[in-house]
Amino acid sequence: QQQVKQSPQSLIVQKGGIPIINCAYENTAFDYFPWYQQFPGKGPALLIAIRPDVSEKKEGRFTISFNKSAKQFSLHIMDSQPGDSATYFCAASVSYKYIFGTGTRLKVLA
Amino acid sequence: KAGVTQTPRYLIKTRGQQVTLSCSPISGHRSVSWYQQTPGQGLQFLFEYFSETQRNKGNFPGRFSGRQFSNSRSEMNVSTLELGDSALYLCASSNLGNTEAFFGQGTRLTVV
């Protein structure tokens, strides 16, 4: 019940495409859902986050869609660029800890 | 504003030894969390501290311990190192612990 399931494991899109990464959870006690971007050799960097009382949030080219009833949330990257090639992690927070998804390795082709 | 600083960046230790990792949070942040990242297990929560008190702990053996000082800086200690402890250890700081968390670059620990 503490798991966060993330898919797909990897994703390849053309420049300008809109990659979509999905996450699902079971624990309704989760109250904060961030997305992180990680480049090789670096720590995860916070991209965007949402709370369960909001269905969508946009920050720049990144959008989170949140479906509370389905217990699912997703990240959309608009107009993707080769510089977006990285590993993306969703997470869910409860009791001062994050449960992370397994990560999605995104490659954006030039 | 300076980010989260972790030291050292790289460490090589021998099985059976112990190691201490350090984390300086963003100024003003009082919550510090630690995570272990491995290719096989992903990012796993170790523990979280707020105002020198551990508020939550993950499912790791007692060889893994931590503490937080009055200036919010935190240390993590691993005793009796095993080969399987080789990982990237990440520290994250946040204001209260249930809001945005910002990660450091991590300490890459290799146990040989």
PDB file of C-alpha atoms in Angstrom:
ATOM      1  CA  GLN A   1       0.000   0.000   0.000  1.00  0.00           C
ATOM      2  CA  GLN A   2       3.037   2.248   0.382  1.00  0.00           C
ATOM      3  CA  GLN A   3       4.102   1.710  -3.226  1.00  0.00           C
ATOM      4  CA  VAL A   4       3.992   4.168  -6.068  1.00  0.00           C
ATOM      5  CA  LYS A   5       3.876   2.459  -9.454  1.00  0.00           C
ATOM      6  CA  GLN A   6       5.463   4.358 -12.315  1.00  0.00           C
ATOM      7  CA  SER A   7       5.299   3.700 -16.048  1.00  0.00           C
ATOM      8  CA  PRO A   8       6.763   3.460 -18.579  1.00  0.00           C
ATOM      9  CA  GLN A   9      10.247   2.413 -17.555  1.00  0.00           C
ATOM     10  CA  SER A  10      11.709   4.169 -20.595  1.00  0.00           C
ATOM     11  CA  LEU A  11      10.459   6.507 -23.257  1.00  0.00           C
ATOM     12  CA  ILE A  12      11.832   7.853 -26.508  1.00  0.00           C
ATOM     13  CA  VAL A  13      10.223  10.842 -28.226  1.00  0.00           C
ATOM     14  CA  GLN A  14      11.113  13.202 -31.013  1.00  0.00           C
ATOM     15  CA  LYS A  15      11.965  16.829 -30.257  1.00  0.00           C
ATOM     16  CA  GLY A  16       8.732  18.761 -29.849  1.00  0.00           C
ATOM     17  CA  GLY A  17       6.788  15.688 -28.758  1.00  0.00           C
ATOM     18  CA  ILE A  18       4.819  15.399 -25.513  1.00  0.00           C
ATOM     19  CA  PRO A  19       6.090  12.568 -23.338  1.00  0.00           C
ATOM     20  CA  ILE A  20       3.653  11.424 -20.674  1.00  0.00           C
ATOM     21  CA  ILE A  21       4.732   9.573 -17.545  1.00  0.00           C
ATOM     22  CA  ASN A  22       2.154   7.933 -15.310  1.00  0.00           C
ATOM     23  CA  CYS A  23       2.074   7.048 -11.635  1.00  0.00           C
ATOM     24  CA  ALA A  24      -0.455   5.238  -9.494  1.00  0.00           C
ATOM     25  CA  TYR A  25      -0.779   4.847  -5.755  1.00  0.00           C
ATOM     26  CA  GLU A  26      -2.964   3.070  -3.226  1.00  0.00           C
ATOM     27  CA  ASN A  27      -2.467   4.907   0.038  1.00  0.00           C
ATOM     28  CA  THR A  28      -5.064   7.658   0.354  1.00  0.00           C
ATOM     29  CA  ALA A  29      -3.039   9.213   3.164  1.00  0.00           C
ATOM     30  CA  PHE A  30      -0.523  10.550   0.625  1.00  0.00           C
ATOM     31  CA  ASP A  31      -0.918  14.322   0.634  1.00  0.00           C
ATOM     32  CA  TYR A  32       1.752  15.715  -1.671  1.00  0.00           C
ATOM     33  CA  PHE A  33       2.907  14.515  -5.066  1.00  0.00           C
ATOM     34  CA  PRO A  34       6.162  15.902  -6.516  1.00  0.00           C
ATOM     35  CA  TRP A  35       8.012  15.073  -9.692  1.00  0.00           C
ATOM     36  CA  TYR A  36      11.783  15.050  -9.840  1.00  0.00           C
ATOM     37  CA  GLN A  37      14.238  15.149 -12.721  1.00  0.00           C
ATOM     38  CA  GLN A  38      17.628  13.524 -12.349  1.00  0.00           C
ATOM     39  CA  PHE A  39      20.647  13.762 -14.620  1.00  0.00           C
ATOM     40  CA  PRO A  40      23.530  11.274 -14.337  1.00  0.00           C
ATOM     41  CA  GLY A  41      25.800  12.071 -11.415  1.00  0.00           C
ATOM     42  CA  LYS A  42      23.383  14.616  -9.955  1.00  0.00           C
ATOM     43  CA  GLY A  43      20.799  14.603  -7.214  1.00  0.00           C
ATOM     44  CA  PRO A  44      17.094  14.725  -8.116  1.00  0.00           C
ATOM     45  CA  ALA A  45      15.828  18.227  -8.875  1.00  0.00           C
ATOM     46  CA  LEU A  46      12.270  19.215  -8.016  1.00  0.00           C
ATOM     47  CA  LEU A  47      10.279  19.972 -11.157  1.00  0.00           C
ATOM     48  CA  ILE A  48       6.708  20.477 -10.097  1.00  0.00           C
ATOM     49  CA  ALA A  49       4.400  19.245  -7.350  1.00  0.00           C
ATOM     50  CA  ILE A  50       0.696  19.019  -6.627  1.00  0.00           C
ATOM     51  CA  ARG A  51      -1.617  18.448  -3.684  1.00  0.00           C
ATOM     52  CA  PRO A  52      -4.671  16.171  -3.983  1.00  0.00           C
ATOM     53  CA  ASP A  53      -7.202  19.007  -3.880  1.00  0.00           C
ATOM     54  CA  VAL A  54      -6.023  20.222  -7.314  1.00  0.00           C
ATOM     55  CA  SER A  55      -6.613  18.375 -10.594  1.00  0.00           C
ATOM     56  CA  GLU A  56      -3.994  20.066 -12.735  1.00  0.00           C
ATOM     57  CA  LYS A  57      -0.950  22.263 -12.323  1.00  0.00           C
ATOM     58  CA  LYS A  58       1.259  23.849 -14.968  1.00  0.00           C
ATOM     59  CA  GLU A  59       4.720  25.285 -14.578  1.00  0.00           C
ATOM     60  CA  GLY A  60       6.392  26.263 -17.794  1.00  0.00           C
ATOM     61  CA  ARG A  61       6.453  23.245 -20.105  1.00  0.00           C
ATOM     62  CA  PHE A  62       5.609  20.808 -17.295  1.00  0.00           C
ATOM     63  CA  THR A  63       2.052  19.842 -16.354  1.00  0.00           C
ATOM     64  CA  ILE A  64       0.810  17.494 -13.655  1.00  0.00           C
ATOM     65  CA  SER A  65      -2.615  15.939 -14.097  1.00  0.00           C
ATOM     66  CA  PHE A  66      -4.082  14.466 -10.926  1.00  0.00           C
ATOM     67  CA  ASN A  67      -7.031  12.079 -10.692  1.00  0.00           C
ATOM     68  CA  LYS A  68      -7.878  11.602  -7.040  1.00  0.00           C
ATOM     69  CA  SER A  69     -10.668   9.066  -7.571  1.00  0.00           C
ATOM     70  CA  ALA A  70      -8.453   6.869  -9.753  1.00  0.00           C
ATOM     71  CA  LYS A  71      -5.437   7.452  -7.499  1.00  0.00           C
ATOM     72  CA  GLN A  72      -3.318   8.329 -10.494  1.00  0.00           C
ATOM     73  CA  PHE A  73      -1.209  11.273 -11.547  1.00  0.00           C
ATOM     74  CA  SER A  74       0.881  12.016 -14.576  1.00  0.00           C
ATOM     75  CA  LEU A  75       3.561  14.343 -15.883  1.00  0.00           C
ATOM     76  CA  HIS A  76       3.332  15.891 -19.340  1.00  0.00           C
ATOM     77  CA  ILE A  77       6.304  17.646 -20.889  1.00  0.00           C
ATOM     78  CA  MET A  78       5.221  20.029 -23.631  1.00  0.00           C
ATOM     79  CA  ASP A  79       7.487  20.796 -26.594  1.00  0.00           C
ATOM     80  CA  SER A  80      10.157  18.402 -25.309  1.00  0.00           C
ATOM     81  CA  GLN A  81      13.802  19.202 -26.001  1.00  0.00           C
ATOM     82  CA  PRO A  82      16.959  17.061 -26.102  1.00  0.00           C
ATOM     83  CA  GLY A  83      17.984  18.777 -22.853  1.00  0.00           C
ATOM     84  CA  ASP A  84      14.981  17.139 -21.179  1.00  0.00           C
ATOM     85  CA  SER A  85      16.638  13.749 -21.611  1.00  0.00           C
ATOM     86  CA  ALA A  86      16.932  12.513 -18.032  1.00  0.00           C
ATOM     87  CA  THR A  87      15.337  10.147 -15.541  1.00  0.00           C
ATOM     88  CA  TYR A  88      12.057  11.298 -14.050  1.00  0.00           C
ATOM     89  CA  PHE A  89      10.701  10.157 -10.711  1.00  0.00           C
ATOM     90  CA  CYS A  90       7.258  10.619  -9.289  1.00  0.00           C
ATOM     91  CA  ALA A  91       6.840  10.537  -5.548  1.00  0.00           C
ATOM     92  CA  ALA A  92       4.150  10.633  -2.898  1.00  0.00           C
ATOM     93  CA  SER A  93       4.560  12.026   0.562  1.00  0.00           C
ATOM     94  CA  VAL A  94       3.185  10.836   3.882  1.00  0.00           C
ATOM     95  CA  SER A  95       4.500  11.225   7.424  1.00  0.00           C
ATOM     96  CA  TYR A  96       7.481  13.313   6.355  1.00  0.00           C
ATOM     97  CA  LYS A  97       8.827  10.766   3.894  1.00  0.00           C
ATOM     98  CA  TYR A  98       8.647  10.328   0.156  1.00  0.00           C
ATOM     99  CA  ILE A  99       7.815   7.071  -1.549  1.00  0.00           C
ATOM    100  CA  PHE A 100       9.373   7.191  -4.994  1.00  0.00           C
ATOM    101  CA  GLY A 101       8.347   5.529  -8.202  1.00  0.00           C
ATOM    102  CA  THR A 102      10.921   3.414  -9.989  1.00  0.00           C
ATOM    103  CA  GLY A 103      11.796   6.121 -12.509  1.00  0.00           C
ATOM    104  CA  THR A 104      11.318   6.705 -16.230  1.00  0.00           C
ATOM    105  CA  ARG A 105      14.320   7.167 -18.454  1.00  0.00           C
ATOM    106  CA  LEU A 106      13.358   9.726 -21.100  1.00  0.00           C
ATOM    107  CA  LYS A 107      15.306  10.308 -24.285  1.00  0.00           C
ATOM    108  CA  VAL A 108      14.348  13.166 -26.567  1.00  0.00           C
ATOM    109  CA  LEU A 109      15.764  12.822 -30.045  1.00  0.00           C
ATOM    110  CA  ALA A 110      16.980  15.920 -31.855  1.00  0.00           C
TER     111      ALA A 110
ATOM    112  CA  LYS B   1      20.556  30.967  -1.596  1.00  0.00           C
ATOM    113  CA  ALA B   2      22.946  28.045  -1.355  1.00  0.00           C
ATOM    114  CA  GLY B   3      21.549  24.610  -2.019  1.00  0.00           C
ATOM    115  CA  VAL B   4      21.875  21.417  -0.046  1.00  0.00           C
ATOM    116  CA  THR B   5      25.511  20.514   0.465  1.00  0.00           C
ATOM    117  CA  GLN B   6      26.649  16.955   0.990  1.00  0.00           C
ATOM    118  CA  THR B   7      30.162  15.918   1.892  1.00  0.00           C
ATOM    119  CA  PRO B   8      32.136  14.067   0.858  1.00  0.00           C
ATOM    120  CA  ARG B   9      31.032  13.550  -2.743  1.00  0.00           C
ATOM    121  CA  TYR B  10      32.806  10.221  -3.102  1.00  0.00           C
ATOM    122  CA  LEU B  11      33.943   7.654  -0.595  1.00  0.00           C
ATOM    123  CA  ILE B  12      35.543   4.242  -0.826  1.00  0.00           C
ATOM    124  CA  LYS B  13      35.441   2.051   2.254  1.00  0.00           C
ATOM    125  CA  THR B  14      36.273  -1.543   3.109  1.00  0.00           C
ATOM    126  CA  ARG B  15      33.761  -4.078   4.371  1.00  0.00           C
ATOM    127  CA  GLY B  16      33.391  -3.905   8.129  1.00  0.00           C
ATOM    128  CA  GLN B  17      34.384  -0.267   8.395  1.00  0.00           C
ATOM    129  CA  GLN B  18      32.048   2.519   9.367  1.00  0.00           C
ATOM    130  CA  VAL B  19      31.321   5.755   7.568  1.00  0.00           C
ATOM    131  CA  THR B  20      29.816   9.147   8.391  1.00  0.00           C
ATOM    132  CA  LEU B  21      28.183  11.333   5.763  1.00  0.00           C
ATOM    133  CA  SER B  22      27.315  14.976   6.240  1.00  0.00           C
ATOM    134  CA  CYS B  23      24.498  17.160   4.983  1.00  0.00           C
ATOM    135  CA  SER B  24      24.045  20.915   5.296  1.00  0.00           C
ATOM    136  CA  PRO B  25      20.479  21.930   4.443  1.00  0.00           C
ATOM    137  CA  ILE B  26      19.286  25.066   2.731  1.00  0.00           C
ATOM    138  CA  SER B  27      19.425  27.984   5.146  1.00  0.00           C
ATOM    139  CA  GLY B  28      16.198  28.156   7.134  1.00  0.00           C
ATOM    140  CA  HIS B  29      15.157  24.587   6.419  1.00  0.00           C
ATOM    141  CA  ARG B  30      14.640  22.547   9.552  1.00  0.00           C
ATOM    142  CA  SER B  31      13.768  19.165   8.037  1.00  0.00           C
ATOM    143  CA  VAL B  32      16.455  16.861   6.678  1.00  0.00           C
ATOM    144  CA  SER B  33      15.763  13.491   5.098  1.00  0.00           C
ATOM    145  CA  TRP B  34      18.118  10.805   3.878  1.00  0.00           C
ATOM    146  CA  TYR B  35      17.612   8.435   0.977  1.00  0.00           C
ATOM    147  CA  GLN B  36      19.582   5.569  -0.497  1.00  0.00           C
ATOM    148  CA  GLN B  37      19.600   5.257  -4.274  1.00  0.00           C
ATOM    149  CA  THR B  38      20.658   2.045  -5.998  1.00  0.00           C
ATOM    150  CA  PRO B  39      19.968   0.743  -9.524  1.00  0.00           C
ATOM    151  CA  GLY B  40      18.107  -2.238  -8.123  1.00  0.00           C
ATOM    152  CA  GLN B  41      16.019  -0.684  -5.365  1.00  0.00           C
ATOM    153  CA  GLY B  42      15.637   2.889  -6.582  1.00  0.00           C
ATOM    154  CA  LEU B  43      15.241   5.674  -4.048  1.00  0.00           C
ATOM    155  CA  GLN B  44      14.511   4.407  -0.575  1.00  0.00           C
ATOM    156  CA  PHE B  45      13.774   6.464   2.517  1.00  0.00           C
ATOM    157  CA  LEU B  46      16.187   6.104   5.423  1.00  0.00           C
ATOM    158  CA  PHE B  47      15.042   8.659   8.010  1.00  0.00           C
ATOM    159  CA  GLU B  48      13.855  12.212   8.562  1.00  0.00           C
ATOM    160  CA  TYR B  49      14.866  14.719  11.216  1.00  0.00           C
ATOM    161  CA  PHE B  50      13.223  17.925  12.302  1.00  0.00           C
ATOM    162  CA  SER B  51      14.606  20.136  15.052  1.00  0.00           C
ATOM    163  CA  GLU B  52      16.994  17.391  16.128  1.00  0.00           C
ATOM    164  CA  THR B  53      14.197  14.802  16.455  1.00  0.00           C
ATOM    165  CA  GLN B  54      13.770  11.764  14.238  1.00  0.00           C
ATOM    166  CA  ARG B  55      10.166  11.803  13.072  1.00  0.00           C
ATOM    167  CA  ASN B  56      10.191   8.840  10.730  1.00  0.00           C
ATOM    168  CA  LYS B  57      12.429   5.944   9.849  1.00  0.00           C
ATOM    169  CA  GLY B  58      12.551   3.600   6.876  1.00  0.00           C
ATOM    170  CA  ASN B  59      13.077  -0.140   6.801  1.00  0.00           C
ATOM    171  CA  PHE B  60      16.817  -0.284   7.123  1.00  0.00           C
ATOM    172  CA  PRO B  61      18.864  -2.242   9.661  1.00  0.00           C
ATOM    173  CA  GLY B  62      20.106  -0.595  12.834  1.00  0.00           C
ATOM    174  CA  ARG B  63      23.550  -0.207  11.258  1.00  0.00           C
ATOM    175  CA  PHE B  64      22.115   2.894   9.623  1.00  0.00           C
ATOM    176  CA  SER B  65      21.711   5.801  12.007  1.00  0.00           C
ATOM    177  CA  GLY B  66      21.532   9.535  11.852  1.00  0.00           C
ATOM    178  CA  ARG B  67      21.353  12.678  13.864  1.00  0.00           C
ATOM    179  CA  GLN B  68      20.640  16.334  13.449  1.00  0.00           C
ATOM    180  CA  PHE B  69      22.349  19.215  15.146  1.00  0.00           C
ATOM    181  CA  SER B  70      20.868  22.437  16.472  1.00  0.00           C
ATOM    182  CA  ASN B  71      21.927  24.270  13.284  1.00  0.00           C
ATOM    183  CA  SER B  72      19.900  21.706  11.255  1.00  0.00           C
ATOM    184  CA  ARG B  73      22.989  20.088   9.786  1.00  0.00           C
ATOM    185  CA  SER B  74      22.664  16.321   9.729  1.00  0.00           C
ATOM    186  CA  GLU B  75      24.952  13.339   9.695  1.00  0.00           C
ATOM    187  CA  MET B  76      24.290   9.785   8.704  1.00  0.00           C
ATOM    188  CA  ASN B  77      26.368   6.888   9.956  1.00  0.00           C
ATOM    189  CA  VAL B  78      26.637   3.372   8.631  1.00  0.00           C
ATOM    190  CA  SER B  79      28.495   0.865  10.762  1.00  0.00           C
ATOM    191  CA  THR B  80      29.906  -2.523   9.791  1.00  0.00           C
ATOM    192  CA  LEU B  81      29.710  -1.761   6.095  1.00  0.00           C
ATOM    193  CA  GLU B  82      28.570  -4.454   3.691  1.00  0.00           C
ATOM    194  CA  LEU B  83      29.113  -4.652  -0.061  1.00  0.00           C
ATOM    195  CA  GLY B  84      25.382  -4.068  -0.528  1.00  0.00           C
ATOM    196  CA  ASP B  85      25.657  -0.654   1.126  1.00  0.00           C
ATOM    197  CA  SER B  86      27.345   0.675  -2.004  1.00  0.00           C
ATOM    198  CA  ALA B  87      24.958   3.360  -3.216  1.00  0.00           C
ATOM    199  CA  LEU B  88      24.339   7.026  -3.767  1.00  0.00           C
ATOM    200  CA  TYR B  89      23.217   8.538  -0.465  1.00  0.00           C
ATOM    201  CA  LEU B  90      21.052  11.578  -0.905  1.00  0.00           C
ATOM    202  CA  CYS B  91      20.053  14.203   1.575  1.00  0.00           C
ATOM    203  CA  ALA B  92      17.015  16.427   1.102  1.00  0.00           C
ATOM    204  CA  SER B  93      16.002  19.499   3.027  1.00  0.00           C
ATOM    205  CA  SER B  94      12.645  21.181   3.351  1.00  0.00           C
ATOM    206  CA  ASN B  95      11.053  23.813   5.472  1.00  0.00           C
ATOM    207  CA  LEU B  96       8.660  21.630   7.430  1.00  0.00           C
ATOM    208  CA  GLY B  97       9.111  18.141   6.008  1.00  0.00           C
ATOM    209  CA  ASN B  98       5.818  17.916   4.158  1.00  0.00           C
ATOM    210  CA  THR B  99       6.506  20.529   1.501  1.00  0.00           C
ATOM    211  CA  GLU B 100       9.006  20.946  -1.313  1.00  0.00           C
ATOM    212  CA  ALA B 101      12.154  18.957  -0.653  1.00  0.00           C
ATOM    213  CA  PHE B 102      15.418  19.866  -2.316  1.00  0.00           C
ATOM    214  CA  PHE B 103      18.118  17.297  -2.786  1.00  0.00           C
ATOM    215  CA  GLY B 104      21.854  17.578  -2.601  1.00  0.00           C
ATOM    216  CA  GLN B 105      24.149  15.986  -5.173  1.00  0.00           C
ATOM    217  CA  GLY B 106      24.675  12.977  -2.978  1.00  0.00           C
ATOM    218  CA  THR B 107      27.591  11.017  -1.611  1.00  0.00           C
ATOM    219  CA  ARG B 108      28.667   8.066  -3.746  1.00  0.00           C
ATOM    220  CA  LEU B 109      29.728   5.321  -1.333  1.00  0.00           C
ATOM    221  CA  THR B 110      31.583   2.322  -2.653  1.00  0.00           C
ATOM    222  CA  VAL B 111      32.247  -0.584  -0.315  1.00  0.00           C
ATOM    223  CA  VAL B 112      35.011  -2.967  -1.408  1.00  0.00           C
TER     224      VAL B 112
END
